[in-house]
PDB file of C-alpha atoms in Angstrom:
ATOM      1  CA  UNK G   1     124.209  82.495  83.210  1.00 58.00           C
ATOM      2  CA  UNK G   2     125.104  85.789  84.893  1.00 64.00           C
ATOM      3  CA  UNK G   3     125.452  87.671  81.583  1.00 62.00           C
ATOM      4  CA  UNK G   4     122.109  86.504  80.217  1.00 72.00           C
ATOM      5  CA  UNK G   5     120.505  87.357  83.576  1.00 74.00           C
ATOM      6  CA  UNK G   6     121.858  90.914  83.398  1.00 84.00           C
ATOM      7  CA  UNK G   7     120.716  91.043  79.775  1.00 91.00           C
ATOM      8  CA  UNK G   8     117.209  90.100  80.941  1.00 93.00           C
ATOM      9  CA  UNK G   9     117.300  92.892  83.556  1.00 95.00           C
ATOM     10  CA  UNK G  10     118.321  95.395  80.845  1.00 96.00           C
ATOM     11  CA  UNK G  11     115.604  94.046  78.542  1.00 96.00           C
ATOM     12  CA  UNK G  12     112.955  94.539  81.260  1.00 97.00           C
ATOM     13  CA  UNK G  13     114.166  98.124  81.795  1.00 97.00           C
ATOM     14  CA  UNK G  14     114.161  98.813  78.023  1.00 97.00           C
ATOM     15  CA  UNK G  15     110.587  97.537  77.713  1.00 97.00           C
ATOM     16  CA  UNK G  16     109.539  99.625  80.721  1.00 97.00           C
ATOM     17  CA  UNK G  17     110.941 102.746  79.034  1.00 96.00           C
ATOM     18  CA  UNK G  18     109.209 101.778  75.770  1.00 97.00           C
ATOM     19  CA  UNK G  19     105.874 101.593  77.633  1.00 97.00           C
ATOM     20  CA  UNK G  20     106.210 105.254  78.648  1.00 96.00           C
ATOM     21  CA  UNK G  21     105.106 106.162  75.126  1.00 95.00           C
ATOM     22  CA  UNK G  22     101.600 105.101  76.222  1.00 95.00           C
ATOM     23  CA  UNK G  23      99.319 107.532  78.037  1.00 95.00           C
ATOM     24  CA  UNK G  24      97.619 104.754  80.003  1.00 95.00           C
ATOM     25  CA  UNK G  25     100.955 103.641  81.472  1.00 96.00           C
ATOM     26  CA  UNK G  26     101.703 107.224  82.577  1.00 97.00           C
ATOM     27  CA  UNK G  27      98.384 107.165  84.405  1.00 96.00           C
ATOM     28  CA  UNK G  28      99.470 104.009  86.251  1.00 97.00           C
ATOM     29  CA  UNK G  29     102.823 105.613  87.142  1.00 97.00           C
ATOM     30  CA  UNK G  30     101.561 109.042  88.230  1.00 97.00           C
ATOM     31  CA  UNK G  31      98.682 108.055  90.545  1.00 96.00           C
ATOM     32  CA  UNK G  32     100.754 106.387  93.332  1.00 97.00           C
ATOM     33  CA  UNK G  33     103.464 109.060  92.953  1.00 97.00           C
ATOM     34  CA  UNK G  34     100.991 111.941  93.336  1.00 97.00           C
ATOM     35  CA  UNK G  35      99.348 110.464  96.436  1.00 97.00           C
ATOM     36  CA  UNK G  36     102.740 109.656  98.005  1.00 97.00           C
ATOM     37  CA  UNK G  37     103.971 113.199  97.230  1.00 96.00           C
ATOM     38  CA  UNK G  38     100.961 114.723  99.023  1.00 97.00           C
ATOM     39  CA  UNK G  39     101.719 112.497 102.013  1.00 97.00           C
ATOM     40  CA  UNK G  40     105.419 113.515 101.965  1.00 96.00           C
ATOM     41  CA  UNK G  41     104.514 117.229 101.868  1.00 96.00           C
ATOM     42  CA  UNK G  42     102.095 116.756 104.772  1.00 97.00           C
ATOM     43  CA  UNK G  43     104.716 114.893 106.821  1.00 96.00           C
ATOM     44  CA  UNK G  44     107.389 117.499 106.027  1.00 95.00           C
ATOM     45  CA  UNK G  45     105.108 120.291 107.268  1.00 95.00           C
ATOM     46  CA  UNK G  46     103.655 118.608 110.356  1.00 96.00           C
ATOM     47  CA  UNK G  47     105.955 115.775 111.386  1.00 95.00           C
ATOM     48  CA  UNK G  48     109.578 116.640 110.523  1.00 94.00           C
ATOM     49  CA  UNK G  49     110.239 118.189 113.972  1.00 93.00           C
ATOM     50  CA  UNK G  50     108.848 115.082 115.676  1.00 94.00           C
ATOM     51  CA  UNK G  51     110.986 112.787 113.480  1.00 92.00           C
ATOM     52  CA  UNK G  52     114.112 114.811 114.359  1.00 92.00           C
ATOM     53  CA  UNK G  53     113.298 114.564 118.089  1.00 92.00           C
ATOM     54  CA  UNK G  54     112.889 110.797 117.804  1.00 90.00           C
ATOM     55  CA  UNK G  55     116.161 110.494 115.876  1.00 87.00           C
ATOM     56  CA  UNK G  56     118.014 112.474 118.576  1.00 90.00           C
ATOM     57  CA  UNK G  57     117.007 109.802 121.098  1.00 88.00           C
ATOM     58  CA  UNK G  58     118.588 107.042 118.971  1.00 80.00           C
ATOM     59  CA  UNK G  59     122.176 105.878 118.593  1.00 79.00           C
ATOM     60  CA  UNK G  60     124.335 107.081 116.858  1.00 80.00           C
ATOM     61  CA  UNK G  61     122.867 110.554 117.649  1.00 85.00           C
ATOM     62  CA  UNK G  62     122.974 109.927 121.432  1.00 89.00           C
ATOM     63  CA  UNK G  63     126.643 108.891 121.146  1.00 88.00           C
ATOM     64  CA  UNK G  64     127.514 112.049 119.201  1.00 88.00           C
ATOM     65  CA  UNK G  65     125.820 114.236 121.849  1.00 90.00           C
ATOM     66  CA  UNK G  66     127.764 112.389 124.568  1.00 91.00           C
ATOM     67  CA  UNK G  67     130.980 113.124 122.654  1.00 92.00           C
ATOM     68  CA  UNK G  68     130.052 116.824 122.478  1.00 90.00           C
ATOM     69  CA  UNK G  69     129.282 116.727 118.719  1.00 91.00           C
ATOM     70  CA  UNK G  70     125.740 118.111 119.079  1.00 92.00           C
ATOM     71  CA  UNK G  71     125.851 119.905 115.698  1.00 92.00           C
ATOM     72  CA  UNK G  72     126.718 116.647 113.908  1.00 90.00           C
ATOM     73  CA  UNK G  73     123.964 114.827 115.805  1.00 90.00           C
ATOM     74  CA  UNK G  74     121.469 117.470 114.603  1.00 91.00           C
ATOM     75  CA  UNK G  75     122.640 117.177 110.989  1.00 90.00           C
ATOM     76  CA  UNK G  76     122.293 113.392 111.102  1.00 86.00           C
ATOM     77  CA  UNK G  77     118.901 113.666 112.835  1.00 90.00           C
ATOM     78  CA  UNK G  78     117.579 116.018 110.128  1.00 91.00           C
ATOM     79  CA  UNK G  79     119.003 113.746 107.424  1.00 88.00           C
ATOM     80  CA  UNK G  80     117.306 110.838 109.168  1.00 87.00           C
ATOM     81  CA  UNK G  81     114.042 112.780 109.447  1.00 91.00           C
ATOM     82  CA  UNK G  82     113.971 113.555 105.724  1.00 92.00           C
ATOM     83  CA  UNK G  83     114.959 109.977 104.879  1.00 89.00           C
ATOM     84  CA  UNK G  84     112.176 108.669 107.148  1.00 90.00           C
ATOM     85  CA  UNK G  85     109.650 110.889 105.332  1.00 94.00           C
ATOM     86  CA  UNK G  86     110.932 109.677 101.956  1.00 93.00           C
ATOM     87  CA  UNK G  87     110.881 106.050 103.137  1.00 92.00           C
ATOM     88  CA  UNK G  88     107.258 106.389 104.330  1.00 95.00           C
ATOM     89  CA  UNK G  89     106.224 108.082 101.069  1.00 96.00           C
ATOM     90  CA  UNK G  90     108.075 105.428  99.024  1.00 95.00           C
ATOM     91  CA  UNK G  91     106.445 102.679 101.082  1.00 95.00           C
ATOM     92  CA  UNK G  92     103.008 104.220 100.458  1.00 96.00           C
ATOM     93  CA  UNK G  93     103.675 104.453  96.714  1.00 96.00           C
ATOM     94  CA  UNK G  94     104.918 100.825  96.752  1.00 96.00           C
ATOM     95  CA  UNK G  95     101.785  99.557  98.491  1.00 96.00           C
ATOM     96  CA  UNK G  96      99.546 101.469  96.073  1.00 96.00           C
ATOM     97  CA  UNK G  97     101.591 100.234  93.103  1.00 96.00           C
ATOM     98  CA  UNK G  98     101.508  96.616  94.305  1.00 95.00           C
ATOM     99  CA  UNK G  99      97.889  96.363  95.433  1.00 94.00           C
ATOM    100  CA  UNK G 100      96.039  98.776  93.105  1.00 94.00           C
ATOM    101  CA  UNK G 101      98.223  99.460  90.040  1.00 96.00           C
ATOM    102  CA  UNK G 102     100.006  96.112  89.534  1.00 95.00           C
ATOM    103  CA  UNK G 103      96.844  94.136  88.585  1.00 94.00           C
ATOM    104  CA  UNK G 104      96.005  96.816  85.971  1.00 95.00           C
ATOM    105  CA  UNK G 105      99.562  96.655  84.551  1.00 96.00           C
ATOM    106  CA  UNK G 106      99.531  92.849  84.419  1.00 96.00           C
ATOM    107  CA  UNK G 107      96.166  92.921  82.604  1.00 95.00           C
ATOM    108  CA  UNK G 108      97.393  95.589  80.155  1.00 96.00           C
ATOM    109  CA  UNK G 109     100.653  93.779  79.321  1.00 97.00           C
ATOM    110  CA  UNK G 110      98.973  90.347  79.193  1.00 95.00           C
ATOM    111  CA  UNK G 111      96.592  91.712  76.534  1.00 95.00           C
ATOM    112  CA  UNK G 112      99.347  93.405  74.500  1.00 95.00           C
ATOM    113  CA  UNK G 113     102.955  92.213  74.779  1.00 96.00           C
ATOM    114  CA  UNK G 114     102.500  88.817  76.446  1.00 96.00           C
ATOM    115  CA  UNK G 115      99.384  87.411  74.786  1.00 95.00           C
ATOM    116  CA  UNK G 116     101.225  84.112  74.221  1.00 94.00           C
ATOM    117  CA  UNK G 117     101.886  83.614  77.974  1.00 94.00           C
ATOM    118  CA  UNK G 118      98.922  81.680  79.353  1.00 94.00           C
ATOM    119  CA  UNK G 119      97.538  82.721  82.767  1.00 94.00           C
ATOM    120  CA  UNK G 120      97.901  79.497  84.785  1.00 94.00           C
ATOM    121  CA  UNK G 121      98.197  80.995  88.287  1.00 93.00           C
ATOM    122  CA  UNK G 122      95.611  82.326  90.697  1.00 86.00           C
ATOM    123  CA  UNK G 123      94.416  85.917  90.735  1.00 78.00           C
ATOM    124  CA  UNK G 124      94.317  86.405  94.495  1.00 80.00           C
ATOM    125  CA  UNK G 125      93.962  89.994  95.666  1.00 86.00           C
ATOM    126  CA  UNK G 126      94.300  88.833  99.284  1.00 89.00           C
ATOM    127  CA  UNK G 127      97.571  86.930  98.672  1.00 89.00           C
ATOM    128  CA  UNK G 128      99.075  89.919  96.836  1.00 89.00           C
ATOM    129  CA  UNK G 129      97.982  92.343  99.570  1.00 91.00           C
ATOM    130  CA  UNK G 130      99.322  90.091 102.353  1.00 93.00           C
ATOM    131  CA  UNK G 131     102.645  89.769 100.493  1.00 93.00           C
ATOM    132  CA  UNK G 132     102.933  93.564 100.043  1.00 94.00           C
ATOM    133  CA  UNK G 133     101.938  94.493 103.596  1.00 95.00           C
ATOM    134  CA  UNK G 134     104.243  91.793 105.033  1.00 96.00           C
ATOM    135  CA  UNK G 135     107.169  93.129 102.985  1.00 96.00           C
ATOM    136  CA  UNK G 136     106.405  96.688 104.161  1.00 96.00           C
ATOM    137  CA  UNK G 137     106.386  95.676 107.843  1.00 96.00           C
ATOM    138  CA  UNK G 138     109.727  93.867 107.492  1.00 97.00           C
ATOM    139  CA  UNK G 139     111.131  96.917 105.675  1.00 96.00           C
ATOM    140  CA  UNK G 140     110.103  99.265 108.515  1.00 94.00           C
ATOM    141  CA  UNK G 141     111.576  96.967 111.201  1.00 96.00           C
ATOM    142  CA  UNK G 142     114.861  96.571 109.282  1.00 96.00           C
ATOM    143  CA  UNK G 143     115.031 100.331 108.518  1.00 92.00           C
ATOM    144  CA  UNK G 144     114.703 101.273 112.208  1.00 90.00           C
ATOM    145  CA  UNK G 145     117.022  98.471 113.382  1.00 92.00           C
ATOM    146  CA  UNK G 146     119.838  99.594 111.042  1.00 91.00           C
ATOM    147  CA  UNK G 147     119.832 103.309 112.043  1.00 84.00           C
ATOM    148  CA  UNK G 148     122.879 102.785 114.370  1.00 84.00           C
ATOM    149  CA  UNK G 149     124.898 101.677 111.308  1.00 87.00           C
ATOM    150  CA  UNK G 150     124.591 105.211 109.871  1.00 80.00           C
ATOM    151  CA  UNK G 151     127.570 106.276 111.965  1.00 78.00           C
ATOM    152  CA  UNK G 152     129.767 104.283 109.558  1.00 85.00           C
ATOM    153  CA  UNK G 153     130.614 106.654 106.649  1.00 84.00           C
ATOM    154  CA  UNK G 154     128.433 105.966 103.611  1.00 86.00           C
ATOM    155  CA  UNK G 155     126.122 103.547 105.411  1.00 88.00           C
ATOM    156  CA  UNK G 156     123.354 106.145 105.884  1.00 82.00           C
ATOM    157  CA  UNK G 157     122.898 105.961 102.088  1.00 85.00           C
ATOM    158  CA  UNK G 158     123.954 102.357 101.416  1.00 93.00           C
ATOM    159  CA  UNK G 159     121.699 100.639 103.975  1.00 93.00           C
ATOM    160  CA  UNK G 160     118.422 102.342 102.900  1.00 90.00           C
ATOM    161  CA  UNK G 161     119.393 101.645  99.265  1.00 93.00           C
ATOM    162  CA  UNK G 162     119.841  97.910  99.917  1.00 96.00           C
ATOM    163  CA  UNK G 163     116.615  97.803 101.945  1.00 96.00           C
ATOM    164  CA  UNK G 164     114.708  99.545  99.146  1.00 95.00           C
ATOM    165  CA  UNK G 165     116.146  97.106  96.595  1.00 96.00           C
ATOM    166  CA  UNK G 166     115.000  94.223  98.795  1.00 97.00           C
ATOM    167  CA  UNK G 167     111.542  95.825  99.228  1.00 96.00           C
ATOM    168  CA  UNK G 168     111.139  96.129  95.442  1.00 97.00           C
ATOM    169  CA  UNK G 169     112.067  92.482  94.924  1.00 97.00           C
ATOM    170  CA  UNK G 170     109.973  91.177  97.810  1.00 95.00           C
ATOM    171  CA  UNK G 171     106.908  93.229  96.871  1.00 94.00           C
ATOM    172  CA  UNK G 172     106.828  93.085  93.088  1.00 97.00           C
ATOM    173  CA  UNK G 173     108.391  89.758  92.012  1.00 96.00           C
ATOM    174  CA  UNK G 174     105.564  87.664  93.491  1.00 94.00           C
ATOM    175  CA  UNK G 175     102.750  90.009  92.434  1.00 93.00           C
ATOM    176  CA  UNK G 176     104.081  90.199  88.858  1.00 95.00           C
ATOM    177  CA  UNK G 177     103.772  86.429  88.369  1.00 95.00           C
ATOM    178  CA  UNK G 178     100.865  85.430  90.636  1.00 94.00           C
ATOM    179  CA  UNK G 179      98.275  85.459  87.836  1.00 94.00           C
ATOM    180  CA  UNK G 180     100.359  83.677  85.197  1.00 96.00           C
ATOM    181  CA  UNK G 181     102.695  81.239  86.967  1.00 96.00           C
ATOM    182  CA  UNK G 182     101.698  78.023  88.696  1.00 94.00           C
ATOM    183  CA  UNK G 183     103.049  77.489  92.230  1.00 93.00           C
ATOM    184  CA  UNK G 184     105.799  75.202  90.864  1.00 95.00           C
ATOM    185  CA  UNK G 185     106.742  77.675  88.124  1.00 95.00           C
ATOM    186  CA  UNK G 186     106.910  80.548  90.635  1.00 95.00           C
ATOM    187  CA  UNK G 187     109.125  78.480  92.968  1.00 95.00           C
ATOM    188  CA  UNK G 188     111.481  77.581  90.094  1.00 95.00           C
ATOM    189  CA  UNK G 189     111.616  81.151  88.748  1.00 96.00           C
ATOM    190  CA  UNK G 190     112.207  82.621  92.209  1.00 95.00           C
ATOM    191  CA  UNK G 191     115.115  80.235  92.864  1.00 95.00           C
ATOM    192  CA  UNK G 192     116.604  80.595  89.392  1.00 93.00           C
ATOM    193  CA  UNK G 193     116.367  84.402  89.282  1.00 95.00           C
ATOM    194  CA  UNK G 194     116.932  85.406  92.917  1.00 94.00           C
ATOM    195  CA  UNK G 195     120.023  87.513  92.135  1.00 95.00           C
ATOM    196  CA  UNK G 196     118.450  89.031  89.011  1.00 96.00           C
ATOM    197  CA  UNK G 197     115.252  89.968  90.835  1.00 97.00           C
ATOM    198  CA  UNK G 198     117.376  91.702  93.490  1.00 96.00           C
ATOM    199  CA  UNK G 199     119.530  93.369  90.810  1.00 96.00           C
ATOM    200  CA  UNK G 200     116.388  94.767  89.176  1.00 97.00           C
ATOM    201  CA  UNK G 201     115.088  95.880  92.593  1.00 97.00           C
ATOM    202  CA  UNK G 202     118.413  97.571  93.387  1.00 97.00           C
ATOM    203  CA  UNK G 203     118.553  99.328  90.007  1.00 96.00           C
ATOM    204  CA  UNK G 204     115.098 100.783  90.651  1.00 97.00           C
ATOM    205  CA  UNK G 205     116.155 101.737  94.220  1.00 96.00           C
ATOM    206  CA  UNK G 206     119.101 103.688  92.755  1.00 95.00           C
ATOM    207  CA  UNK G 207     116.690 105.436  90.394  1.00 95.00           C
ATOM    208  CA  UNK G 208     114.502 106.295  93.412  1.00 93.00           C
ATOM    209  CA  UNK G 209     117.319 108.486  94.759  1.00 88.00           C
ATOM    210  CA  UNK G 210     117.386 110.670  91.625  1.00 89.00           C
ATOM    211  CA  UNK G 211     115.716 114.026  92.474  1.00 80.00           C
ATOM    212  CA  UNK G 212     112.151 114.449  91.119  1.00 82.00           C
ATOM    213  CA  UNK G 213     112.057 110.805  89.986  1.00 91.00           C
ATOM    214  CA  UNK G 214     111.919 109.029  93.353  1.00 92.00           C
ATOM    215  CA  UNK G 215     108.194 108.600  93.927  1.00 95.00           C
ATOM    216  CA  UNK G 216     107.572 107.582  90.297  1.00 96.00           C
ATOM    217  CA  UNK G 217     109.843 104.590  90.849  1.00 96.00           C
ATOM    218  CA  UNK G 218     107.531 102.141  92.695  1.00 96.00           C
ATOM    219  CA  UNK G 219     105.095 101.986  89.759  1.00 97.00           C
ATOM    220  CA  UNK G 220     107.996 101.847  87.278  1.00 97.00           C
ATOM    221  CA  UNK G 221     109.529  99.061  89.379  1.00 97.00           C
ATOM    222  CA  UNK G 222     106.217  97.194  89.316  1.00 97.00           C
ATOM    223  CA  UNK G 223     106.140  97.529  85.519  1.00 97.00           C
ATOM    224  CA  UNK G 224     109.747  96.347  85.124  1.00 98.00           C
ATOM    225  CA  UNK G 225     109.076  93.303  87.339  1.00 98.00           C
ATOM    226  CA  UNK G 226     106.047  92.362  85.237  1.00 97.00           C
ATOM    227  CA  UNK G 227     108.248  92.509  82.125  1.00 97.00           C
ATOM    228  CA  UNK G 228     111.068  90.537  83.739  1.00 97.00           C
ATOM    229  CA  UNK G 229     108.727  87.951  85.274  1.00 97.00           C
ATOM    230  CA  UNK G 230     106.539  87.322  82.240  1.00 97.00           C
ATOM    231  CA  UNK G 231     109.554  87.145  79.894  1.00 96.00           C
ATOM    232  CA  UNK G 232     111.266  84.653  82.231  1.00 95.00           C
ATOM    233  CA  UNK G 233     108.047  82.631  82.356  1.00 96.00           C
ATOM    234  CA  UNK G 234     107.690  82.766  78.564  1.00 95.00           C
ATOM    235  CA  UNK G 235     111.218  81.397  78.161  1.00 93.00           C
ATOM    236  CA  UNK G 236     110.790  78.721  80.804  1.00 93.00           C
ATOM    237  CA  UNK G 237     107.795  77.492  78.792  1.00 93.00           C
ATOM    238  CA  UNK G 238     109.862  77.471  75.610  1.00 87.00           C
ATOM    239  CA  UNK G 239     108.781  80.655  73.797  1.00 58.00           C
ATOM    240  CA  UNK G 240     112.079  82.505  73.763  1.00 47.00           C
ATOM    241  CA  UNK G 241     111.349  85.236  71.195  1.00 48.00           C
ATOM    242  CA  UNK G 242     112.929  88.512  72.300  1.00 49.00           C
ATOM    243  CA  UNK G 243     111.532  91.920  71.371  1.00 50.00           C
ATOM    244  CA  UNK G 244     111.931  95.327  72.975  1.00 54.00           C
ATOM    245  CA  UNK G 245     108.513  96.910  72.618  1.00 50.00           C
ATOM    246  CA  UNK G 246     106.372  93.816  72.271  1.00 48.00           C
ATOM    247  CA  UNK G 247     106.319  93.494  68.466  1.00 49.00           C
ATOM    248  CA  UNK G 248     106.247  89.806  67.636  1.00 45.00           C
ATOM    249  CA  UNK G 249     107.966  88.496  64.537  1.00 38.00           C
TER     250      UNK G 249
END
């Protein structure tokens, strides 16, 4: 049901927080964030002006200039420029988290908290990479296509938030389960947990907008999706023992 699904999302988040007591997990979280931060700083120094110019050529900025509201167009263009830099940095951190960090997290959790969940899937680096890159391309296309909606009050924050939530779900849900779930199990779990996967993705997207936390989120999202996915798989196979930090009764 809806309540148990939300409970499972909260459980995944609680276990993710519990993992932050481990130095190894911090290593997994900090590497993509640090590289993405360097990229963001580089873009802010060398590319912000270019981003603003590009934004000025787009609706709604062109409409605002036509209406004589040049100052507002500039504000929106700078907001858009910074959001584009953050989106690119977040995307970079997501790709690193999905392709490089996720397999290490899955291995770590499979050996500690989910030893009872048998690996019955296929460990395909290529499939995971294709899934992540495909999700990133769709994210970029949707992000650019929805810029005109920013003229509607609140949409300049809401639309990127929804897109980021979708990106988290699309990138991490599959990768989290690829090694452990069979094709049939993955299909059943994806259908049965579609809303919960998105809810988890959206929660992490909200966290991404907290200052100084943002670029840590992709790796944390990856970790939370591994917890959610492997717990859902454990239950679907009949082993419904719930713990927060992996201690088994």
